[in-house]
């Protein structure tokens, strides 16, 4: 099988598997909505306050939702041994792993993107910053999946990997959080956000090229 | 290896073998301790006694003789950890793996000291214990990165596998640290609080700079001492079934 066929076969397989287990798609999404609902309840529903912190809330919640969804990335494949088969194949493991990450993002990251306009309305965000919010989520959530994949790959063999995973992954999410939430905030006050968006694009390209490599190495290590 | 003179190569090859390393560091240790004590004494004397008080901050600036070297060490040790980890990954040198993981708690301690002294310094200067200043914030994130390394090592039972995991994580971290650092700095310039003043390094006077550099050197030597002690203990633990450790134990018993 050629590399590109193997790559797309993996994406297709993971998407089919995810559609059979819809709760895996729904859980991070519900978590995302729920956390955002908690903020007005916790800090009060003054429109000014909510509007001021909306970009930060949405992005922090997206970060947490992305982190929670990470466990499903390699878990079932690790348990039933198909991950071993994937790594044993003659194709470069990093590219096949990238296929899995893309499928995972389509299942967990993309829904966050689609539901976010609704949440932006909940929090009273100005409509003209909505486009930038979607753009930052489009550029940022794949980075979360790519970086997160390294963390899961390191901890997939552990019985209690959950807590340690957040410690590994969240500090690395800091740049995305800073630039993305700041872009949304600036867009809200009508300022240009080219710098932030360009930096997000470069972070995305860099992680896209670099992240699959340590992920594959860590998976090989975890499987031993 | 044609660029490196032969005796140097041989020295490193020998150092990679645990019994040699153990014996060599045993002889090295007293010297290191003496150098460390001399440097610390000179640095503290220069910094706390000879150097004049700052015209703005008075005597409270003197905490930089602990704070700044700790902050330097916290970054330096992370880089050492990543390099040692990479060497361990590529050439499968056991000693490099041990150096990498033994560095982590030391680096975390220096990071903590930098944060703690920074906050002590901030109380009289800023009027609060904590300000979301760029340097303090990135130092805090660095502490989390160290915690991640230590936590990951502790969570994996097989220590050879754990060392590999730590090496991968440290390498990922070392690529990210500059990005995190600059993003935090950028974030800070946008959200700068009203009371933030900066400790400006370049404008420091020579009489203050020399003790600072002495302290930095002494911290480096201290790191070496702490590292060697940790590596020796870890070596004994991992090689406990090998002959040279058994001989060592018998030697001590007699």
Coordinates of C-alpha atoms in Angstrom, one line a residue:
Chain A
X1 CA 0.0 0.0 0.0
X2 CA 1.4 3.4 -0.9
X3 CA 2.0 5.9 1.9
X4 CA -0.8 8.3 0.9
X5 CA -3.3 5.5 0.8
X6 CA -2.2 4.2 4.2
X7 CA -2.4 7.8 5.5
X8 CA -6.0 8.3 4.3
X9 CA -6.9 4.8 5.3
X10 CA -6.0 5.6 8.9
X11 CA -7.9 8.8 8.9
X12 CA -11.0 7.0 7.4
X13 CA -10.7 4.2 9.9
X14 CA -10.5 6.5 12.9
X15 CA -13.4 8.6 11.7
X16 CA -15.6 5.5 11.2
X17 CA -14.6 4.3 14.6
X18 CA -15.5 7.6 16.2
X19 CA -18.9 7.7 14.4
X20 CA -19.6 4.3 16.0
X21 CA -18.9 5.7 19.4
X22 CA -20.6 9.0 19.3
X23 CA -20.2 9.7 23.1
X24 CA -16.5 10.3 22.4
X25 CA -17.5 13.2 20.1
X26 CA -20.1 14.5 22.4
X27 CA -18.2 14.4 25.7
X28 CA -15.6 17.1 25.1
X29 CA -18.2 19.3 23.4
X30 CA -20.6 19.0 26.3
X31 CA -17.7 19.7 28.7
X32 CA -16.9 22.8 26.7
X33 CA -20.4 24.1 26.8
X34 CA -20.8 23.2 30.5
X35 CA -17.6 25.0 31.7
X36 CA -18.6 28.1 29.8
X37 CA -22.1 28.0 31.4
X38 CA -20.5 27.8 34.8
X39 CA -18.6 31.1 34.5
X40 CA -21.7 33.5 34.4
X41 CA -23.1 31.4 37.4
X42 CA -19.8 31.8 39.3
X43 CA -18.9 35.4 38.7
X44 CA -22.3 37.0 38.0
X45 CA -23.9 37.8 34.7
X46 CA -23.1 41.5 34.3
X47 CA -22.8 41.9 30.5
X48 CA -19.8 44.2 30.7
X49 CA -17.8 41.7 32.8
X50 CA -18.8 38.7 30.7
X51 CA -17.9 40.6 27.5
X52 CA -14.5 41.5 28.8
X53 CA -13.5 38.0 29.8
X54 CA -15.3 36.1 27.1
X55 CA -12.2 35.5 24.8
X56 CA -10.2 34.2 27.8
X57 CA -13.1 32.0 29.0
X58 CA -13.7 30.5 25.6
X59 CA -10.1 29.8 25.0
X60 CA -9.3 28.4 28.5
X61 CA -12.4 26.1 28.2
X62 CA -11.3 25.0 24.7
X63 CA -7.9 24.2 26.2
X64 CA -9.4 22.1 28.9
X65 CA -11.9 20.3 26.6
X66 CA -9.0 19.6 24.1
X67 CA -7.0 18.1 27.0
X68 CA -9.8 16.0 28.2
X69 CA -10.4 14.6 24.8
X70 CA -6.8 13.6 24.3
X71 CA -7.1 10.3 26.2
X72 CA -9.2 8.8 23.4
X73 CA -6.5 9.5 20.8
X74 CA -4.4 6.3 21.3
X75 CA -6.2 4.6 24.2
X76 CA -8.4 2.0 22.4
X77 CA -5.7 1.3 19.8
X78 CA -3.2 0.8 22.5
X79 CA -5.5 -1.6 24.4
X80 CA -6.4 -3.8 21.5
X81 CA -2.9 -3.8 20.0
X82 CA -3.7 -2.1 16.7
X83 CA -1.3 0.7 17.6
X84 CA 1.5 -1.8 17.6
X85 CA 0.5 -2.9 14.0
X86 CA 0.5 0.7 12.9
X87 CA 4.0 1.3 14.2
X88 CA 5.2 -2.0 12.8
X89 CA 4.2 -1.0 9.3
X90 CA 6.8 -0.1 6.7
X91 CA 5.6 3.5 6.4
X92 CA 7.1 6.2 8.6
X93 CA 5.3 6.0 11.9
X94 CA 5.3 9.8 12.4
X95 CA 3.1 10.3 9.3
X96 CA 0.7 7.6 10.2
X97 CA 0.5 9.1 13.7
X98 CA -0.2 12.4 12.0
X99 CA -3.1 10.8 10.3
X100 CA -4.5 9.7 13.6
X101 CA -4.1 13.2 15.0
X102 CA -5.9 14.8 12.1
X103 CA -8.8 12.3 12.5
X104 CA -8.9 13.1 16.2
X105 CA -9.0 16.8 15.5
X106 CA -11.8 16.4 13.0
X107 CA -13.8 14.5 15.7
X108 CA -13.0 16.6 18.8
X109 CA -11.5 20.0 17.7
X110 CA -13.8 20.8 14.8
X111 CA -17.0 20.5 16.9
X112 CA -15.6 23.0 19.3
X113 CA -15.2 25.4 16.4
X114 CA -18.7 24.8 15.2
X115 CA -20.4 25.3 18.6
X116 CA -18.3 28.4 19.6
X117 CA -20.5 31.1 17.9
X118 CA -23.4 30.0 20.1
X119 CA -21.2 30.4 23.2
X120 CA -19.9 33.7 22.0
X121 CA -23.6 34.8 21.9
X122 CA -24.1 33.4 25.4
X123 CA -21.2 35.6 26.7
X124 CA -22.3 38.7 24.7
X125 CA -19.3 38.9 22.5
X126 CA -19.5 41.6 19.8
X127 CA -20.4 40.1 16.5
X128 CA -17.5 41.6 14.6
X129 CA -15.0 39.6 16.6
X130 CA -16.8 36.3 15.9
X131 CA -14.8 35.8 12.7
X132 CA -11.5 36.1 14.5
X133 CA -12.7 33.8 17.2
X134 CA -13.4 31.1 14.6
X135 CA -10.1 31.8 12.8
X136 CA -8.1 31.4 16.1
X137 CA -10.0 28.2 16.9
X138 CA -9.3 26.9 13.4
X139 CA -5.6 27.7 13.8
X140 CA -5.2 26.9 17.5
X141 CA -7.1 23.7 18.2
X142 CA -5.0 21.6 15.7
X143 CA -2.0 22.8 17.7
X144 CA -3.6 21.6 20.9
X145 CA -4.2 18.2 19.3
X146 CA -0.7 18.0 17.9
X147 CA 1.1 19.0 21.1
X148 CA -1.3 17.0 23.2
X149 CA -0.5 13.9 21.1
X150 CA 3.1 14.0 22.4
X151 CA 1.8 14.0 26.0
X152 CA -0.6 11.2 25.4
X153 CA 2.0 9.2 23.6
X154 CA 4.2 9.5 26.6
X155 CA 1.5 8.4 29.1
X156 CA -0.6 6.0 27.2
X157 CA 1.0 3.0 28.8
X158 CA 0.4 4.3 32.3
X159 CA -2.6 3.3 34.5
X160 CA -3.0 6.7 36.0
X161 CA -1.9 8.9 33.1
X162 CA -4.7 11.5 33.5
X163 CA -3.3 13.8 36.1
X164 CA 0.2 13.7 34.7
X165 CA -1.0 14.4 31.2
X166 CA -2.4 17.8 32.3
X167 CA 0.9 18.6 33.9
X168 CA 2.8 17.7 30.7
X169 CA 0.5 19.4 28.2
X170 CA -1.0 22.5 29.7
X171 CA 2.3 24.5 30.1
X172 CA 3.0 23.8 26.5
X173 CA -0.4 25.2 25.5
X174 CA 0.5 28.7 27.0
X175 CA 1.6 30.4 23.8
X176 CA -1.5 29.3 21.9
X177 CA -3.7 30.6 24.7
X178 CA -1.9 33.9 24.8
X179 CA -2.0 34.7 21.2
X180 CA -5.4 33.3 20.4
X181 CA -7.3 34.9 23.3
X182 CA -5.5 38.2 22.8
X183 CA -6.4 38.2 19.1
X184 CA -10.1 37.8 19.9
X185 CA -9.9 40.5 22.6
X186 CA -8.2 42.9 20.2
X187 CA -10.7 42.2 17.4
X188 CA -13.4 43.0 19.9
X189 CA -12.1 46.5 20.3
X190 CA -11.7 46.9 16.6
X191 CA -7.9 46.7 16.5
X192 CA -5.9 44.8 13.8
X193 CA -4.8 41.3 14.7
X194 CA -2.5 40.4 11.8
X195 CA 0.4 39.8 14.2
X196 CA -1.4 37.4 16.4
X197 CA -2.9 35.5 13.5
X198 CA 0.5 35.2 11.7
X199 CA 2.1 33.9 14.9
X200 CA -0.6 31.4 15.3
X201 CA -0.1 30.2 11.7
X202 CA 3.6 29.8 12.3
X203 CA 3.0 27.9 15.5
X204 CA 0.6 25.6 13.7
X205 CA 3.0 25.0 10.8
X206 CA 5.9 24.4 13.2
X207 CA 3.9 21.9 15.4
X208 CA 2.5 20.2 12.2
X209 CA 6.1 19.5 11.1
X210 CA 7.8 18.8 14.4
X211 CA 5.2 17.3 16.7
X212 CA 4.5 13.9 15.0
X213 CA 8.1 13.0 15.3
X214 CA 8.4 12.9 19.1
X215 CA 4.9 11.5 19.2
X216 CA 6.0 8.5 17.2
X217 CA 9.2 8.1 19.2
X218 CA 7.2 8.2 22.5
X219 CA 4.6 5.7 21.2
X220 CA 7.4 3.3 20.3
X221 CA 8.7 3.7 23.8
X222 CA 5.3 3.2 25.4
X223 CA 4.7 0.0 23.5
X224 CA 7.8 -1.7 24.8
Chain B
X1 CA 35.7 12.4 16.1
X2 CA 38.7 13.7 14.2
X3 CA 38.2 17.2 15.6
X4 CA 38.6 16.1 19.2
X5 CA 42.0 15.1 20.5
X6 CA 42.3 11.5 21.4
X7 CA 42.9 11.7 25.2
X8 CA 39.7 13.8 25.5
X9 CA 37.7 11.2 23.7
X10 CA 39.2 8.5 25.8
X11 CA 38.3 10.5 29.0
X12 CA 34.7 10.7 28.0
X13 CA 34.5 7.1 27.0
X14 CA 35.8 6.1 30.4
X15 CA 33.4 8.5 32.2
X16 CA 30.5 6.8 30.5
X17 CA 31.3 3.6 32.5
X18 CA 29.7 3.7 35.9
X19 CA 32.5 2.3 38.0
X20 CA 35.0 4.7 36.6
X21 CA 32.6 7.6 37.0
X22 CA 32.0 6.6 40.6
X23 CA 35.7 6.4 41.5
X24 CA 36.6 9.5 39.6
X25 CA 33.9 11.7 41.2
X26 CA 34.9 10.4 44.7
X27 CA 38.3 11.9 44.2
X28 CA 36.9 15.1 42.6
X29 CA 34.3 15.9 45.2
X30 CA 36.5 17.5 47.9
X31 CA 38.0 19.8 45.3
X32 CA 34.6 20.9 44.1
X33 CA 33.4 21.5 47.7
X34 CA 36.4 23.7 48.4
X35 CA 36.0 25.7 45.1
X36 CA 32.3 26.1 45.9
X37 CA 32.9 27.4 49.4
X38 CA 35.6 29.8 48.2
X39 CA 33.4 31.2 45.5
X40 CA 30.4 31.5 47.7
X41 CA 32.3 33.3 50.4
X42 CA 33.9 35.7 48.0
X43 CA 30.6 36.3 46.2
X44 CA 28.6 36.9 49.4
X45 CA 31.3 39.1 50.9
X46 CA 31.5 41.2 47.7
X47 CA 27.7 41.3 47.3
X48 CA 26.6 41.8 50.8
X49 CA 29.5 43.9 52.2
X50 CA 31.6 45.5 49.6
X51 CA 29.0 46.4 47.0
X52 CA 27.3 49.8 47.7
X53 CA 23.6 50.0 48.4
X54 CA 21.4 50.9 45.4
X55 CA 20.4 54.5 45.2
X56 CA 16.7 53.6 44.5
X57 CA 16.2 50.2 46.1
X58 CA 18.5 50.5 49.1
X59 CA 19.7 47.2 50.5
X60 CA 16.8 45.1 49.3
X61 CA 18.4 44.8 45.8
X62 CA 21.0 42.5 47.3
X63 CA 18.6 39.6 46.9
X64 CA 19.7 39.5 43.3
X65 CA 22.9 37.7 44.4
X66 CA 20.6 34.7 45.0
X67 CA 17.7 35.5 42.7
X68 CA 19.5 36.1 39.4
X69 CA 21.9 33.2 39.6
X70 CA 19.1 30.9 40.5
X71 CA 17.0 32.1 37.5
X72 CA 20.0 31.6 35.2
X73 CA 20.6 28.1 36.6
X74 CA 16.9 27.2 36.2
X75 CA 17.2 27.7 32.5
X76 CA 20.7 26.4 32.1
X77 CA 19.8 23.1 33.9
X78 CA 16.8 22.5 31.7
X79 CA 19.1 22.8 28.6
X80 CA 21.6 20.5 30.2
X81 CA 18.8 18.0 30.9
X82 CA 17.6 18.1 27.3
X83 CA 21.2 17.7 26.0
X84 CA 21.9 14.8 28.3
X85 CA 18.6 13.3 27.4
X86 CA 19.3 13.6 23.7
X87 CA 22.7 11.9 24.2
X88 CA 21.0 9.2 26.2
X89 CA 18.4 8.7 23.4
X90 CA 20.9 8.7 20.5
X91 CA 23.9 6.8 22.0
X92 CA 22.0 4.8 24.7
X93 CA 24.5 6.0 27.3
X94 CA 23.1 5.0 30.7
X95 CA 25.0 7.7 32.5
X96 CA 23.6 10.5 30.3
X97 CA 20.1 9.3 31.1
X98 CA 20.9 9.4 34.8
X99 CA 22.4 12.9 34.4
X100 CA 19.2 14.1 32.7
X101 CA 16.8 12.9 35.3
X102 CA 19.0 13.8 38.2
X103 CA 19.2 17.3 37.0
X104 CA 15.4 17.8 37.1
X105 CA 14.9 18.1 40.9
X106 CA 17.9 20.4 41.2
X107 CA 16.6 22.6 38.4
X108 CA 13.1 22.6 39.9
X109 CA 14.7 23.8 43.2
X110 CA 16.6 26.6 41.6
X111 CA 13.4 27.6 39.8
X112 CA 11.5 27.6 43.1
X113 CA 14.3 29.7 44.7
X114 CA 14.1 32.2 41.9
X115 CA 10.4 32.5 42.3
X116 CA 10.5 32.7 46.0
X117 CA 13.3 35.3 46.2
X118 CA 11.5 37.2 43.3
X119 CA 8.4 37.4 45.4
X120 CA 10.4 38.5 48.5
X121 CA 12.0 41.2 46.4
X122 CA 8.6 42.2 45.0
X123 CA 7.0 42.8 48.4
X124 CA 9.0 46.0 49.2
X125 CA 9.3 47.0 45.5
X126 CA 5.9 46.4 44.2
X127 CA 4.0 46.3 47.4
X128 CA 2.6 42.8 46.8
X129 CA 4.0 39.3 46.9
X130 CA 3.1 38.5 43.4
X131 CA 2.9 40.5 40.2
X132 CA 2.2 38.8 36.9
X133 CA 5.5 40.1 35.6
X134 CA 6.9 38.5 32.5
X135 CA 9.9 37.0 34.0
X136 CA 8.1 35.6 37.1
X137 CA 5.4 34.2 35.0
X138 CA 7.7 32.4 32.6
X139 CA 9.7 31.1 35.6
X140 CA 6.5 29.7 37.0
X141 CA 5.7 27.9 33.8
X142 CA 9.3 26.6 33.8
X143 CA 8.6 25.2 37.3
X144 CA 5.5 23.4 35.9
X145 CA 7.6 22.0 33.1
X146 CA 10.1 20.6 35.6
X147 CA 7.3 19.2 37.6
X148 CA 6.0 17.4 34.5
X149 CA 9.4 15.9 33.9
X150 CA 9.7 14.7 37.6
X151 CA 6.1 13.5 37.6
X152 CA 6.5 11.5 34.4
X153 CA 9.7 9.9 35.6
X154 CA 7.9 8.9 38.8
X155 CA 4.9 7.5 37.1
X156 CA 6.7 5.0 34.9
X157 CA 7.9 2.0 36.7
X158 CA 10.6 0.7 34.4
X159 CA 13.4 3.3 34.9
X160 CA 15.0 2.7 31.5
X161 CA 11.7 3.5 29.8
X162 CA 11.1 6.4 32.1
X163 CA 14.5 7.9 31.2
X164 CA 13.6 7.8 27.5
X165 CA 10.2 9.4 28.2
X166 CA 11.9 12.1 30.2
X167 CA 14.4 12.7 27.4
X168 CA 11.7 13.1 24.8
X169 CA 9.7 15.5 27.1
X170 CA 12.8 17.5 27.9
X171 CA 13.6 17.9 24.2
X172 CA 10.0 19.0 23.4
X173 CA 10.2 21.4 26.4
X174 CA 13.5 22.9 25.3
X175 CA 12.1 23.8 21.9
X176 CA 9.1 25.3 23.6
X177 CA 10.8 27.3 26.3
X178 CA 11.9 30.2 24.0
X179 CA 8.4 30.3 22.5
X180 CA 6.7 30.3 25.9
X181 CA 9.2 32.9 27.2
X182 CA 8.6 35.4 24.3
X183 CA 4.9 34.9 24.2
X184 CA 4.7 35.6 28.0
X185 CA 6.9 38.7 27.5
X186 CA 4.6 39.8 24.6
X187 CA 1.5 39.2 26.7
X188 CA 3.1 41.2 29.6
X189 CA 3.8 44.3 27.5
X190 CA 0.1 44.3 26.6
X191 CA -1.3 43.8 30.1
X192 CA 1.3 45.7 32.0
X193 CA 0.3 46.6 35.5
X194 CA 0.8 50.1 36.7
X195 CA 3.4 49.4 39.4
X196 CA 5.7 47.1 37.4
X197 CA 9.3 48.2 37.5
X198 CA 12.1 46.1 36.0
X199 CA 15.3 44.9 37.4
X200 CA 17.5 46.2 34.7
X201 CA 20.6 44.1 34.2
X202 CA 22.7 46.1 31.8
X203 CA 22.8 49.2 34.0
X204 CA 24.5 47.4 36.8
X205 CA 27.7 48.8 38.2
X206 CA 31.0 46.7 38.1
X207 CA 31.2 46.5 41.9
X208 CA 27.8 44.8 41.9
X209 CA 28.4 42.8 38.8
X210 CA 31.6 41.0 39.9
X211 CA 30.0 39.5 43.0
X212 CA 27.0 38.5 40.9
X213 CA 29.2 36.6 38.5
X214 CA 31.0 35.0 41.4
X215 CA 27.7 33.8 42.8
X216 CA 26.7 32.5 39.4
X217 CA 29.9 30.5 39.2
X218 CA 29.4 29.2 42.7
X219 CA 25.9 28.1 41.8
X220 CA 27.2 26.3 38.8
X221 CA 29.7 24.4 41.0
X222 CA 27.0 23.7 43.5
X223 CA 24.8 22.3 40.7
X224 CA 27.8 20.0 39.8
X225 CA 28.1 18.9 43.4
X226 CA 24.4 18.1 43.8
X227 CA 24.3 16.5 40.4
X228 CA 27.2 14.2 41.1
X229 CA 25.8 13.2 44.4
X230 CA 22.4 12.3 42.9
X231 CA 24.0 10.5 39.9
X232 CA 26.1 8.4 42.3
X233 CA 23.2 7.4 44.4
X234 CA 21.1 6.6 41.3
X235 CA 24.0 4.6 39.8
X236 CA 24.3 2.5 43.0
X237 CA 20.6 1.9 42.9
X238 CA 20.3 0.9 39.3
X239 CA 23.5 -1.2 39.2
X240 CA 22.9 -2.8 42.6
X241 CA 23.2 -6.3 41.2
X242 CA 26.5 -5.6 39.4
X243 CA 29.9 -6.7 40.7
X244 CA 31.5 -3.3 41.2
X245 CA 28.7 -2.2 43.5
X246 CA 29.0 -5.4 45.5
X247 CA 32.7 -4.7 45.9
X248 CA 32.0 -1.2 47.0
X249 CA 29.6 -2.3 49.6
X250 CA 32.1 -4.9 50.9
X251 CA 34.8 -2.2 51.0
X252 CA 32.5 0.0 53.2
X253 CA 31.6 -2.9 55.5
X254 CA 35.2 -3.7 56.3

